């Protein structure tokens, strides 16, 4: 039976006189991998920031784990959400091990438990602890730093993880490798919900079990990648797919 993890019920978000989200409703179930596709200004990052309580909706209801966002202790909620962002923001003066341990320490974990968790996670993201735990961020490549960011997001065993354009600054080959690793990681963590924001249609369709296509704060379509490709729900989605086809054809011609 599906268990709702994140629910939006007729959510509206305004900044002053500007309406960014006019009326947004959706449900994401526990353990799903959902990608959110849209251009700048589509409302995808605003949606993400309402999930973690950084921004409150102007009207409507956001529920996390079946409980209204306003009923959660906001600090406690954020400490139990994992974050992976484009600006990885590792602490440069801390070792990789210390970076991953930040949230578990805030939550009062015992050191032995923290050490075990760090070793597990470094192995999980293919950065063996004996080689990487005592290095500093500056000693790692961009892709390796993003792997550390992913390990840090998982450190306190959160219910779900929010990804905000995490691979956007990486080179193409590293990005493809990490897409594969993130997809495999989710498959190995069956109870973890991934909410992944991107402007890259190929990334969205490859990673997501379901894909939210957003445009000017509205949900154009929320369906499986196969359904979106085979049965686009609006002219906007059709144009997205057509644009990607044109880009691929141009690339083939240039090669």
PDB file of C-alpha atoms in Angstrom:
ATOM      1  CA  UNK A   1       0.000   0.000   0.000  1.00  0.00           C
ATOM      2  CA  UNK A   2       1.338   3.437  -0.940  1.00  0.00           C
ATOM      3  CA  UNK A   3       2.309   5.630   2.000  1.00  0.00           C
ATOM      4  CA  UNK A   4       2.317   9.376   1.262  1.00  0.00           C
ATOM      5  CA  UNK A   5       5.606  11.087   2.145  1.00  0.00           C
ATOM      6  CA  UNK A   6       5.150  14.558   0.625  1.00  0.00           C
ATOM      7  CA  UNK A   7       1.734  16.090  -0.099  1.00  0.00           C
ATOM      8  CA  UNK A   8       0.773  19.467  -1.562  1.00  0.00           C
ATOM      9  CA  UNK A   9      -2.896  20.407  -1.422  1.00  0.00           C
ATOM     10  CA  UNK A  10      -3.854  23.481  -3.481  1.00  0.00           C
ATOM     11  CA  UNK A  11      -0.655  25.263  -2.526  1.00  0.00           C
ATOM     12  CA  UNK A  12      -0.258  28.907  -3.546  1.00  0.00           C
ATOM     13  CA  UNK A  13       2.947  30.898  -3.117  1.00  0.00           C
ATOM     14  CA  UNK A  14       3.226  34.642  -3.633  1.00  0.00           C
ATOM     15  CA  UNK A  15       6.106  37.049  -3.141  1.00  0.00           C
ATOM     16  CA  UNK A  16       4.506  40.446  -2.731  1.00  0.00           C
ATOM     17  CA  UNK A  17       2.152  40.868  -5.674  1.00  0.00           C
ATOM     18  CA  UNK A  18       3.858  38.162  -7.746  1.00  0.00           C
ATOM     19  CA  UNK A  19       2.286  34.722  -7.783  1.00  0.00           C
ATOM     20  CA  UNK A  20       4.990  32.098  -8.279  1.00  0.00           C
ATOM     21  CA  UNK A  21       2.865  29.010  -7.575  1.00  0.00           C
ATOM     22  CA  UNK A  22      -0.813  29.594  -8.481  1.00  0.00           C
ATOM     23  CA  UNK A  23      -2.319  26.226  -7.413  1.00  0.00           C
ATOM     24  CA  UNK A  24      -0.192  23.119  -6.910  1.00  0.00           C
ATOM     25  CA  UNK A  25      -1.377  19.688  -5.753  1.00  0.00           C
ATOM     26  CA  UNK A  26       0.513  16.388  -5.828  1.00  0.00           C
ATOM     27  CA  UNK A  27       1.422  13.373  -3.689  1.00  0.00           C
ATOM     28  CA  UNK A  28       4.792  11.609  -3.555  1.00  0.00           C
ATOM     29  CA  UNK A  29       4.849   8.208  -1.886  1.00  0.00           C
ATOM     30  CA  UNK A  30       7.503   6.840   0.425  1.00  0.00           C
ATOM     31  CA  UNK A  31      10.380   5.281  -1.476  1.00  0.00           C
ATOM     32  CA  UNK A  32       9.701   6.997  -4.802  1.00  0.00           C
ATOM     33  CA  UNK A  33      12.314   8.644  -6.983  1.00  0.00           C
ATOM     34  CA  UNK A  34      10.627  11.754  -8.384  1.00  0.00           C
ATOM     35  CA  UNK A  35      12.387  14.177 -10.701  1.00  0.00           C
ATOM     36  CA  UNK A  36      11.151  17.737 -11.158  1.00  0.00           C
ATOM     37  CA  UNK A  37      11.779  19.203 -14.592  1.00  0.00           C
ATOM     38  CA  UNK A  38      11.486  22.856 -15.488  1.00  0.00           C
ATOM     39  CA  UNK A  39      13.306  25.946 -16.687  1.00  0.00           C
ATOM     40  CA  UNK A  40      14.339  28.847 -14.459  1.00  0.00           C
ATOM     41  CA  UNK A  41      11.216  30.468 -13.035  1.00  0.00           C
ATOM     42  CA  UNK A  42       9.104  27.324 -13.377  1.00  0.00           C
ATOM     43  CA  UNK A  43       8.641  27.031  -9.614  1.00  0.00           C
ATOM     44  CA  UNK A  44      10.633  23.869  -9.017  1.00  0.00           C
ATOM     45  CA  UNK A  45      13.069  25.341  -6.456  1.00  0.00           C
ATOM     46  CA  UNK A  46      10.246  27.247  -4.745  1.00  0.00           C
ATOM     47  CA  UNK A  47       8.459  23.914  -4.384  1.00  0.00           C
ATOM     48  CA  UNK A  48      11.569  22.325  -2.890  1.00  0.00           C
ATOM     49  CA  UNK A  49      11.951  25.154  -0.366  1.00  0.00           C
ATOM     50  CA  UNK A  50       8.355  24.725   0.764  1.00  0.00           C
ATOM     51  CA  UNK A  51       8.987  21.017   1.360  1.00  0.00           C
ATOM     52  CA  UNK A  52      11.766  21.727   3.857  1.00  0.00           C
ATOM     53  CA  UNK A  53       9.950  24.647   5.463  1.00  0.00           C
ATOM     54  CA  UNK A  54      12.356  27.375   4.387  1.00  0.00           C
ATOM     55  CA  UNK A  55       9.372  29.076   2.763  1.00  0.00           C
ATOM     56  CA  UNK A  56       5.791  28.792   3.918  1.00  0.00           C
ATOM     57  CA  UNK A  57       2.939  28.600   1.385  1.00  0.00           C
ATOM     58  CA  UNK A  58       0.737  31.676   1.081  1.00  0.00           C
ATOM     59  CA  UNK A  59      -2.263  29.341   1.187  1.00  0.00           C
ATOM     60  CA  UNK A  60      -2.952  25.636   0.890  1.00  0.00           C
ATOM     61  CA  UNK A  61      -1.406  22.764   2.825  1.00  0.00           C
ATOM     62  CA  UNK A  62       1.965  21.011   2.734  1.00  0.00           C
ATOM     63  CA  UNK A  63       2.199  17.684   4.569  1.00  0.00           C
ATOM     64  CA  UNK A  64       5.332  15.723   5.385  1.00  0.00           C
ATOM     65  CA  UNK A  65       4.811  12.168   6.552  1.00  0.00           C
ATOM     66  CA  UNK A  66       1.081  12.795   6.861  1.00  0.00           C
ATOM     67  CA  UNK A  67       1.595  15.754   9.215  1.00  0.00           C
ATOM     68  CA  UNK A  68       1.063  19.388   8.270  1.00  0.00           C
ATOM     69  CA  UNK A  69       4.286  21.311   7.791  1.00  0.00           C
ATOM     70  CA  UNK A  70       3.162  23.896  10.348  1.00  0.00           C
ATOM     71  CA  UNK A  71       2.838  21.145  12.982  1.00  0.00           C
ATOM     72  CA  UNK A  72       6.471  20.060  12.619  1.00  0.00           C
ATOM     73  CA  UNK A  73       9.317  21.481  14.661  1.00  0.00           C
ATOM     74  CA  UNK A  74      11.089  23.218  11.793  1.00  0.00           C
ATOM     75  CA  UNK A  75      14.656  22.755  13.049  1.00  0.00           C
ATOM     76  CA  UNK A  76      14.043  19.084  13.812  1.00  0.00           C
ATOM     77  CA  UNK A  77      12.386  18.579  10.412  1.00  0.00           C
ATOM     78  CA  UNK A  78      15.350  20.031   8.504  1.00  0.00           C
ATOM     79  CA  UNK A  79      17.837  17.928  10.425  1.00  0.00           C
ATOM     80  CA  UNK A  80      15.961  14.815   9.275  1.00  0.00           C
ATOM     81  CA  UNK A  81      15.995  15.761   5.593  1.00  0.00           C
ATOM     82  CA  UNK A  82      19.004  15.066   3.389  1.00  0.00           C
ATOM     83  CA  UNK A  83      20.211  17.759   0.964  1.00  0.00           C
ATOM     84  CA  UNK A  84      22.376  17.528  -2.130  1.00  0.00           C
ATOM     85  CA  UNK A  85      22.917  20.806  -3.968  1.00  0.00           C
ATOM     86  CA  UNK A  86      25.000  22.080  -6.891  1.00  0.00           C
ATOM     87  CA  UNK A  87      27.105  24.282  -4.599  1.00  0.00           C
ATOM     88  CA  UNK A  88      28.347  21.337  -2.567  1.00  0.00           C
ATOM     89  CA  UNK A  89      29.373  23.572   0.352  1.00  0.00           C
ATOM     90  CA  UNK A  90      31.705  21.158   2.102  1.00  0.00           C
ATOM     91  CA  UNK A  91      33.518  22.746   5.023  1.00  0.00           C
ATOM     92  CA  UNK A  92      37.054  23.288   3.660  1.00  0.00           C
ATOM     93  CA  UNK A  93      38.724  23.134   7.088  1.00  0.00           C
ATOM     94  CA  UNK A  94      37.150  19.775   7.962  1.00  0.00           C
ATOM     95  CA  UNK A  95      38.221  16.367   6.688  1.00  0.00           C
ATOM     96  CA  UNK A  96      35.834  14.303   4.563  1.00  0.00           C
ATOM     97  CA  UNK A  97      35.001  12.195   7.615  1.00  0.00           C
ATOM     98  CA  UNK A  98      34.248  15.300   9.684  1.00  0.00           C
ATOM     99  CA  UNK A  99      32.085  16.781   6.919  1.00  0.00           C
ATOM    100  CA  UNK A 100      29.909  13.678   6.750  1.00  0.00           C
ATOM    101  CA  UNK A 101      29.628  13.563  10.551  1.00  0.00           C
ATOM    102  CA  UNK A 102      28.197  17.093  10.963  1.00  0.00           C
ATOM    103  CA  UNK A 103      24.485  16.245  11.236  1.00  0.00           C
ATOM    104  CA  UNK A 104      24.896  13.027  13.283  1.00  0.00           C
ATOM    105  CA  UNK A 105      26.942  15.084  15.783  1.00  0.00           C
ATOM    106  CA  UNK A 106      24.186  17.706  15.953  1.00  0.00           C
ATOM    107  CA  UNK A 107      21.742  14.897  16.684  1.00  0.00           C
ATOM    108  CA  UNK A 108      23.907  13.619  19.546  1.00  0.00           C
ATOM    109  CA  UNK A 109      25.079  10.332  18.077  1.00  0.00           C
ATOM    110  CA  UNK A 110      27.855   8.492  19.900  1.00  0.00           C
ATOM    111  CA  UNK A 111      31.257   8.717  18.229  1.00  0.00           C
ATOM    112  CA  UNK A 112      31.529   4.977  17.605  1.00  0.00           C
ATOM    113  CA  UNK A 113      28.197   5.018  15.768  1.00  0.00           C
ATOM    114  CA  UNK A 114      29.281   8.052  13.734  1.00  0.00           C
ATOM    115  CA  UNK A 115      32.573   6.393  12.755  1.00  0.00           C
ATOM    116  CA  UNK A 116      30.768   3.252  11.615  1.00  0.00           C
ATOM    117  CA  UNK A 117      28.222   5.271   9.621  1.00  0.00           C
ATOM    118  CA  UNK A 118      30.916   7.330   7.882  1.00  0.00           C
ATOM    119  CA  UNK A 119      32.796   4.178   6.843  1.00  0.00           C
ATOM    120  CA  UNK A 120      29.580   2.601   5.513  1.00  0.00           C
ATOM    121  CA  UNK A 121      28.642   5.681   3.497  1.00  0.00           C
ATOM    122  CA  UNK A 122      32.072   6.264   1.983  1.00  0.00           C
ATOM    123  CA  UNK A 123      32.054   2.677   0.756  1.00  0.00           C
ATOM    124  CA  UNK A 124      28.508   3.160  -0.551  1.00  0.00           C
ATOM    125  CA  UNK A 125      29.521   6.165  -2.693  1.00  0.00           C
ATOM    126  CA  UNK A 126      32.693   4.406  -3.871  1.00  0.00           C
ATOM    127  CA  UNK A 127      35.196   6.456  -1.871  1.00  0.00           C
ATOM    128  CA  UNK A 128      36.855   3.837   0.371  1.00  0.00           C
ATOM    129  CA  UNK A 129      37.241   5.132   3.894  1.00  0.00           C
ATOM    130  CA  UNK A 130      40.884   4.123   4.234  1.00  0.00           C
ATOM    131  CA  UNK A 131      41.753   6.295   1.219  1.00  0.00           C
ATOM    132  CA  UNK A 132      39.431   9.287   1.595  1.00  0.00           C
ATOM    133  CA  UNK A 133      38.239   9.766   5.183  1.00  0.00           C
ATOM    134  CA  UNK A 134      41.173  11.939   6.247  1.00  0.00           C
ATOM    135  CA  UNK A 135      41.476  14.009   3.087  1.00  0.00           C
ATOM    136  CA  UNK A 136      40.208  17.571   2.764  1.00  0.00           C
ATOM    137  CA  UNK A 137      37.701  18.775   0.127  1.00  0.00           C
ATOM    138  CA  UNK A 138      40.379  20.635  -1.848  1.00  0.00           C
ATOM    139  CA  UNK A 139      42.130  17.316  -2.439  1.00  0.00           C
ATOM    140  CA  UNK A 140      39.100  15.871  -4.255  1.00  0.00           C
ATOM    141  CA  UNK A 141      37.733  16.354  -7.771  1.00  0.00           C
ATOM    142  CA  UNK A 142      34.321  17.924  -8.346  1.00  0.00           C
ATOM    143  CA  UNK A 143      32.724  14.527  -8.849  1.00  0.00           C
ATOM    144  CA  UNK A 144      34.329  13.141  -5.694  1.00  0.00           C
ATOM    145  CA  UNK A 145      33.151  16.157  -3.706  1.00  0.00           C
ATOM    146  CA  UNK A 146      29.611  15.581  -4.954  1.00  0.00           C
ATOM    147  CA  UNK A 147      29.854  11.958  -3.785  1.00  0.00           C
ATOM    148  CA  UNK A 148      30.844  13.256  -0.353  1.00  0.00           C
ATOM    149  CA  UNK A 149      27.836  15.581  -0.486  1.00  0.00           C
ATOM    150  CA  UNK A 150      25.615  12.588  -1.172  1.00  0.00           C
ATOM    151  CA  UNK A 151      27.153  10.638   1.711  1.00  0.00           C
ATOM    152  CA  UNK A 152      26.615  13.635   4.007  1.00  0.00           C
ATOM    153  CA  UNK A 153      22.965  13.825   2.928  1.00  0.00           C
ATOM    154  CA  UNK A 154      22.470  10.196   3.936  1.00  0.00           C
ATOM    155  CA  UNK A 155      24.482  10.405   7.162  1.00  0.00           C
ATOM    156  CA  UNK A 156      21.636  10.770   9.665  1.00  0.00           C
ATOM    157  CA  UNK A 157      19.426   8.235   7.852  1.00  0.00           C
ATOM    158  CA  UNK A 158      16.839  10.777   6.635  1.00  0.00           C
ATOM    159  CA  UNK A 159      13.384   9.783   5.412  1.00  0.00           C
ATOM    160  CA  UNK A 160      13.913  11.623   2.144  1.00  0.00           C
ATOM    161  CA  UNK A 161      16.541  13.555   0.228  1.00  0.00           C
ATOM    162  CA  UNK A 162      16.141  16.794  -1.702  1.00  0.00           C
ATOM    163  CA  UNK A 163      18.427  17.283  -4.710  1.00  0.00           C
ATOM    164  CA  UNK A 164      18.620  20.817  -6.146  1.00  0.00           C
ATOM    165  CA  UNK A 165      20.407  20.694  -9.532  1.00  0.00           C
ATOM    166  CA  UNK A 166      23.234  18.685  -7.911  1.00  0.00           C
ATOM    167  CA  UNK A 167      25.052  17.709 -11.104  1.00  0.00           C
ATOM    168  CA  UNK A 168      24.709  20.945 -13.051  1.00  0.00           C
ATOM    169  CA  UNK A 169      28.286  22.145 -12.540  1.00  0.00           C
ATOM    170  CA  UNK A 170      29.987  18.865 -13.460  1.00  0.00           C
ATOM    171  CA  UNK A 171      31.489  17.877 -16.793  1.00  0.00           C
ATOM    172  CA  UNK A 172      29.379  15.646 -19.037  1.00  0.00           C
ATOM    173  CA  UNK A 173      31.177  12.357 -18.375  1.00  0.00           C
ATOM    174  CA  UNK A 174      31.251  12.817 -14.596  1.00  0.00           C
ATOM    175  CA  UNK A 175      27.588  13.806 -14.689  1.00  0.00           C
ATOM    176  CA  UNK A 176      26.605  10.622 -16.533  1.00  0.00           C
ATOM    177  CA  UNK A 177      28.604   8.475 -14.091  1.00  0.00           C
ATOM    178  CA  UNK A 178      26.951  10.105 -11.082  1.00  0.00           C
ATOM    179  CA  UNK A 179      23.480   9.787 -12.614  1.00  0.00           C
ATOM    180  CA  UNK A 180      24.049   6.028 -12.804  1.00  0.00           C
ATOM    181  CA  UNK A 181      25.355   5.910  -9.245  1.00  0.00           C
ATOM    182  CA  UNK A 182      22.452   7.924  -7.847  1.00  0.00           C
ATOM    183  CA  UNK A 183      19.937   5.697  -9.633  1.00  0.00           C
ATOM    184  CA  UNK A 184      21.638   2.546  -8.314  1.00  0.00           C
ATOM    185  CA  UNK A 185      21.867   4.061  -4.859  1.00  0.00           C
ATOM    186  CA  UNK A 186      18.131   4.695  -4.736  1.00  0.00           C
ATOM    187  CA  UNK A 187      17.464   1.119  -5.831  1.00  0.00           C
ATOM    188  CA  UNK A 188      19.571  -0.101  -2.911  1.00  0.00           C
ATOM    189  CA  UNK A 189      17.732   2.161  -0.429  1.00  0.00           C
ATOM    190  CA  UNK A 190      14.172   1.027  -1.071  1.00  0.00           C
ATOM    191  CA  UNK A 191      12.571   3.062   1.722  1.00  0.00           C
ATOM    192  CA  UNK A 192      14.207   6.406   0.826  1.00  0.00           C
ATOM    193  CA  UNK A 193      12.333   9.057  -1.136  1.00  0.00           C
ATOM    194  CA  UNK A 194      14.368  11.108  -3.632  1.00  0.00           C
ATOM    195  CA  UNK A 195      13.069  14.511  -4.857  1.00  0.00           C
ATOM    196  CA  UNK A 196      15.412  15.618  -7.629  1.00  0.00           C
ATOM    197  CA  UNK A 197      15.174  19.059  -9.263  1.00  0.00           C
ATOM    198  CA  UNK A 198      16.736  19.494 -12.709  1.00  0.00           C
ATOM    199  CA  UNK A 199      16.418  21.518 -15.913  1.00  0.00           C
ATOM    200  CA  UNK A 200      17.861  18.658 -17.990  1.00  0.00           C
ATOM    201  CA  UNK A 201      15.142  16.595 -19.688  1.00  0.00           C
ATOM    202  CA  UNK A 202      17.409  13.594 -20.303  1.00  0.00           C
ATOM    203  CA  UNK A 203      18.426  13.542 -16.644  1.00  0.00           C
ATOM    204  CA  UNK A 204      14.816  13.814 -15.497  1.00  0.00           C
ATOM    205  CA  UNK A 205      13.589  11.007 -17.741  1.00  0.00           C
ATOM    206  CA  UNK A 206      16.541   8.729 -16.929  1.00  0.00           C
ATOM    207  CA  UNK A 207      16.428   9.077 -13.154  1.00  0.00           C
ATOM    208  CA  UNK A 208      12.784   9.498 -12.247  1.00  0.00           C
ATOM    209  CA  UNK A 209      10.291   6.746 -11.594  1.00  0.00           C
ATOM    210  CA  UNK A 210       7.845   9.596 -12.064  1.00  0.00           C
ATOM    211  CA  UNK A 211       8.567  13.020 -13.516  1.00  0.00           C
ATOM    212  CA  UNK A 212       6.930  16.327 -12.579  1.00  0.00           C
ATOM    213  CA  UNK A 213       7.026  18.765 -15.491  1.00  0.00           C
ATOM    214  CA  UNK A 214       6.568  22.333 -14.226  1.00  0.00           C
ATOM    215  CA  UNK A 215       5.932  25.537 -16.150  1.00  0.00           C
ATOM    216  CA  UNK A 216       5.298  28.953 -14.587  1.00  0.00           C
ATOM    217  CA  UNK A 217       4.395  27.396 -11.263  1.00  0.00           C
ATOM    218  CA  UNK A 218       1.939  24.924 -12.713  1.00  0.00           C
ATOM    219  CA  UNK A 219       2.174  21.170 -13.010  1.00  0.00           C
ATOM    220  CA  UNK A 220       1.967  20.353 -16.723  1.00  0.00           C
ATOM    221  CA  UNK A 221       2.291  16.597 -16.228  1.00  0.00           C
ATOM    222  CA  UNK A 222       3.189  14.149 -13.442  1.00  0.00           C
ATOM    223  CA  UNK A 223       3.721  10.670 -14.815  1.00  0.00           C
ATOM    224  CA  UNK A 224       6.233   7.944 -15.599  1.00  0.00           C
ATOM    225  CA  UNK A 225       8.952   8.778 -18.143  1.00  0.00           C
ATOM    226  CA  UNK A 226       7.361   6.335 -20.593  1.00  0.00           C
ATOM    227  CA  UNK A 227       3.970   8.035 -20.324  1.00  0.00           C
ATOM    228  CA  UNK A 228       5.472  11.495 -20.772  1.00  0.00           C
ATOM    229  CA  UNK A 229       7.367  10.451 -23.910  1.00  0.00           C
ATOM    230  CA  UNK A 230       4.497   8.491 -25.425  1.00  0.00           C
ATOM    231  CA  UNK A 231       1.572  10.626 -24.253  1.00  0.00           C
ATOM    232  CA  UNK A 232       2.620  14.234 -23.505  1.00  0.00           C
ATOM    233  CA  UNK A 233      -0.219  15.923 -21.647  1.00  0.00           C
ATOM    234  CA  UNK A 234       0.115  19.445 -23.055  1.00  0.00           C
ATOM    235  CA  UNK A 235       1.641  21.448 -25.918  1.00  0.00           C
ATOM    236  CA  UNK A 236       4.346  22.596 -23.490  1.00  0.00           C
ATOM    237  CA  UNK A 237       5.458  19.007 -22.791  1.00  0.00           C
ATOM    238  CA  UNK A 238       5.305  18.197 -26.507  1.00  0.00           C
ATOM    239  CA  UNK A 239       7.584  21.154 -27.244  1.00  0.00           C
ATOM    240  CA  UNK A 240      10.050  20.060 -24.543  1.00  0.00           C
ATOM    241  CA  UNK A 241      10.338  16.647 -26.138  1.00  0.00           C
ATOM    242  CA  UNK A 242      10.579  18.098 -29.648  1.00  0.00           C
ATOM    243  CA  UNK A 243      13.325  20.497 -28.585  1.00  0.00           C
ATOM    244  CA  UNK A 244      15.346  17.642 -27.130  1.00  0.00           C
ATOM    245  CA  UNK A 245      14.922  15.632 -30.335  1.00  0.00           C
ATOM    246  CA  UNK A 246      16.157  18.624 -32.362  1.00  0.00           C
ATOM    247  CA  UNK A 247      19.170  19.038 -30.071  1.00  0.00           C
ATOM    248  CA  UNK A 248      20.092  15.373 -30.446  1.00  0.00           C
ATOM    249  CA  UNK A 249      19.781  15.551 -34.220  1.00  0.00           C
ATOM    250  CA  UNK A 250      22.019  18.638 -34.315  1.00  0.00           C
ATOM    251  CA  UNK A 251      24.598  16.880 -32.158  1.00  0.00           C
ATOM    252  CA  UNK A 252      24.580  13.835 -34.458  1.00  0.00           C
ATOM    253  CA  UNK A 253      25.153  16.123 -37.459  1.00  0.00           C
ATOM    254  CA  UNK A 254      28.026  17.947 -35.731  1.00  0.00           C
ATOM    255  CA  UNK A 255      29.728  14.652 -34.985  1.00  0.00           C
TER     256      UNK A 255
END
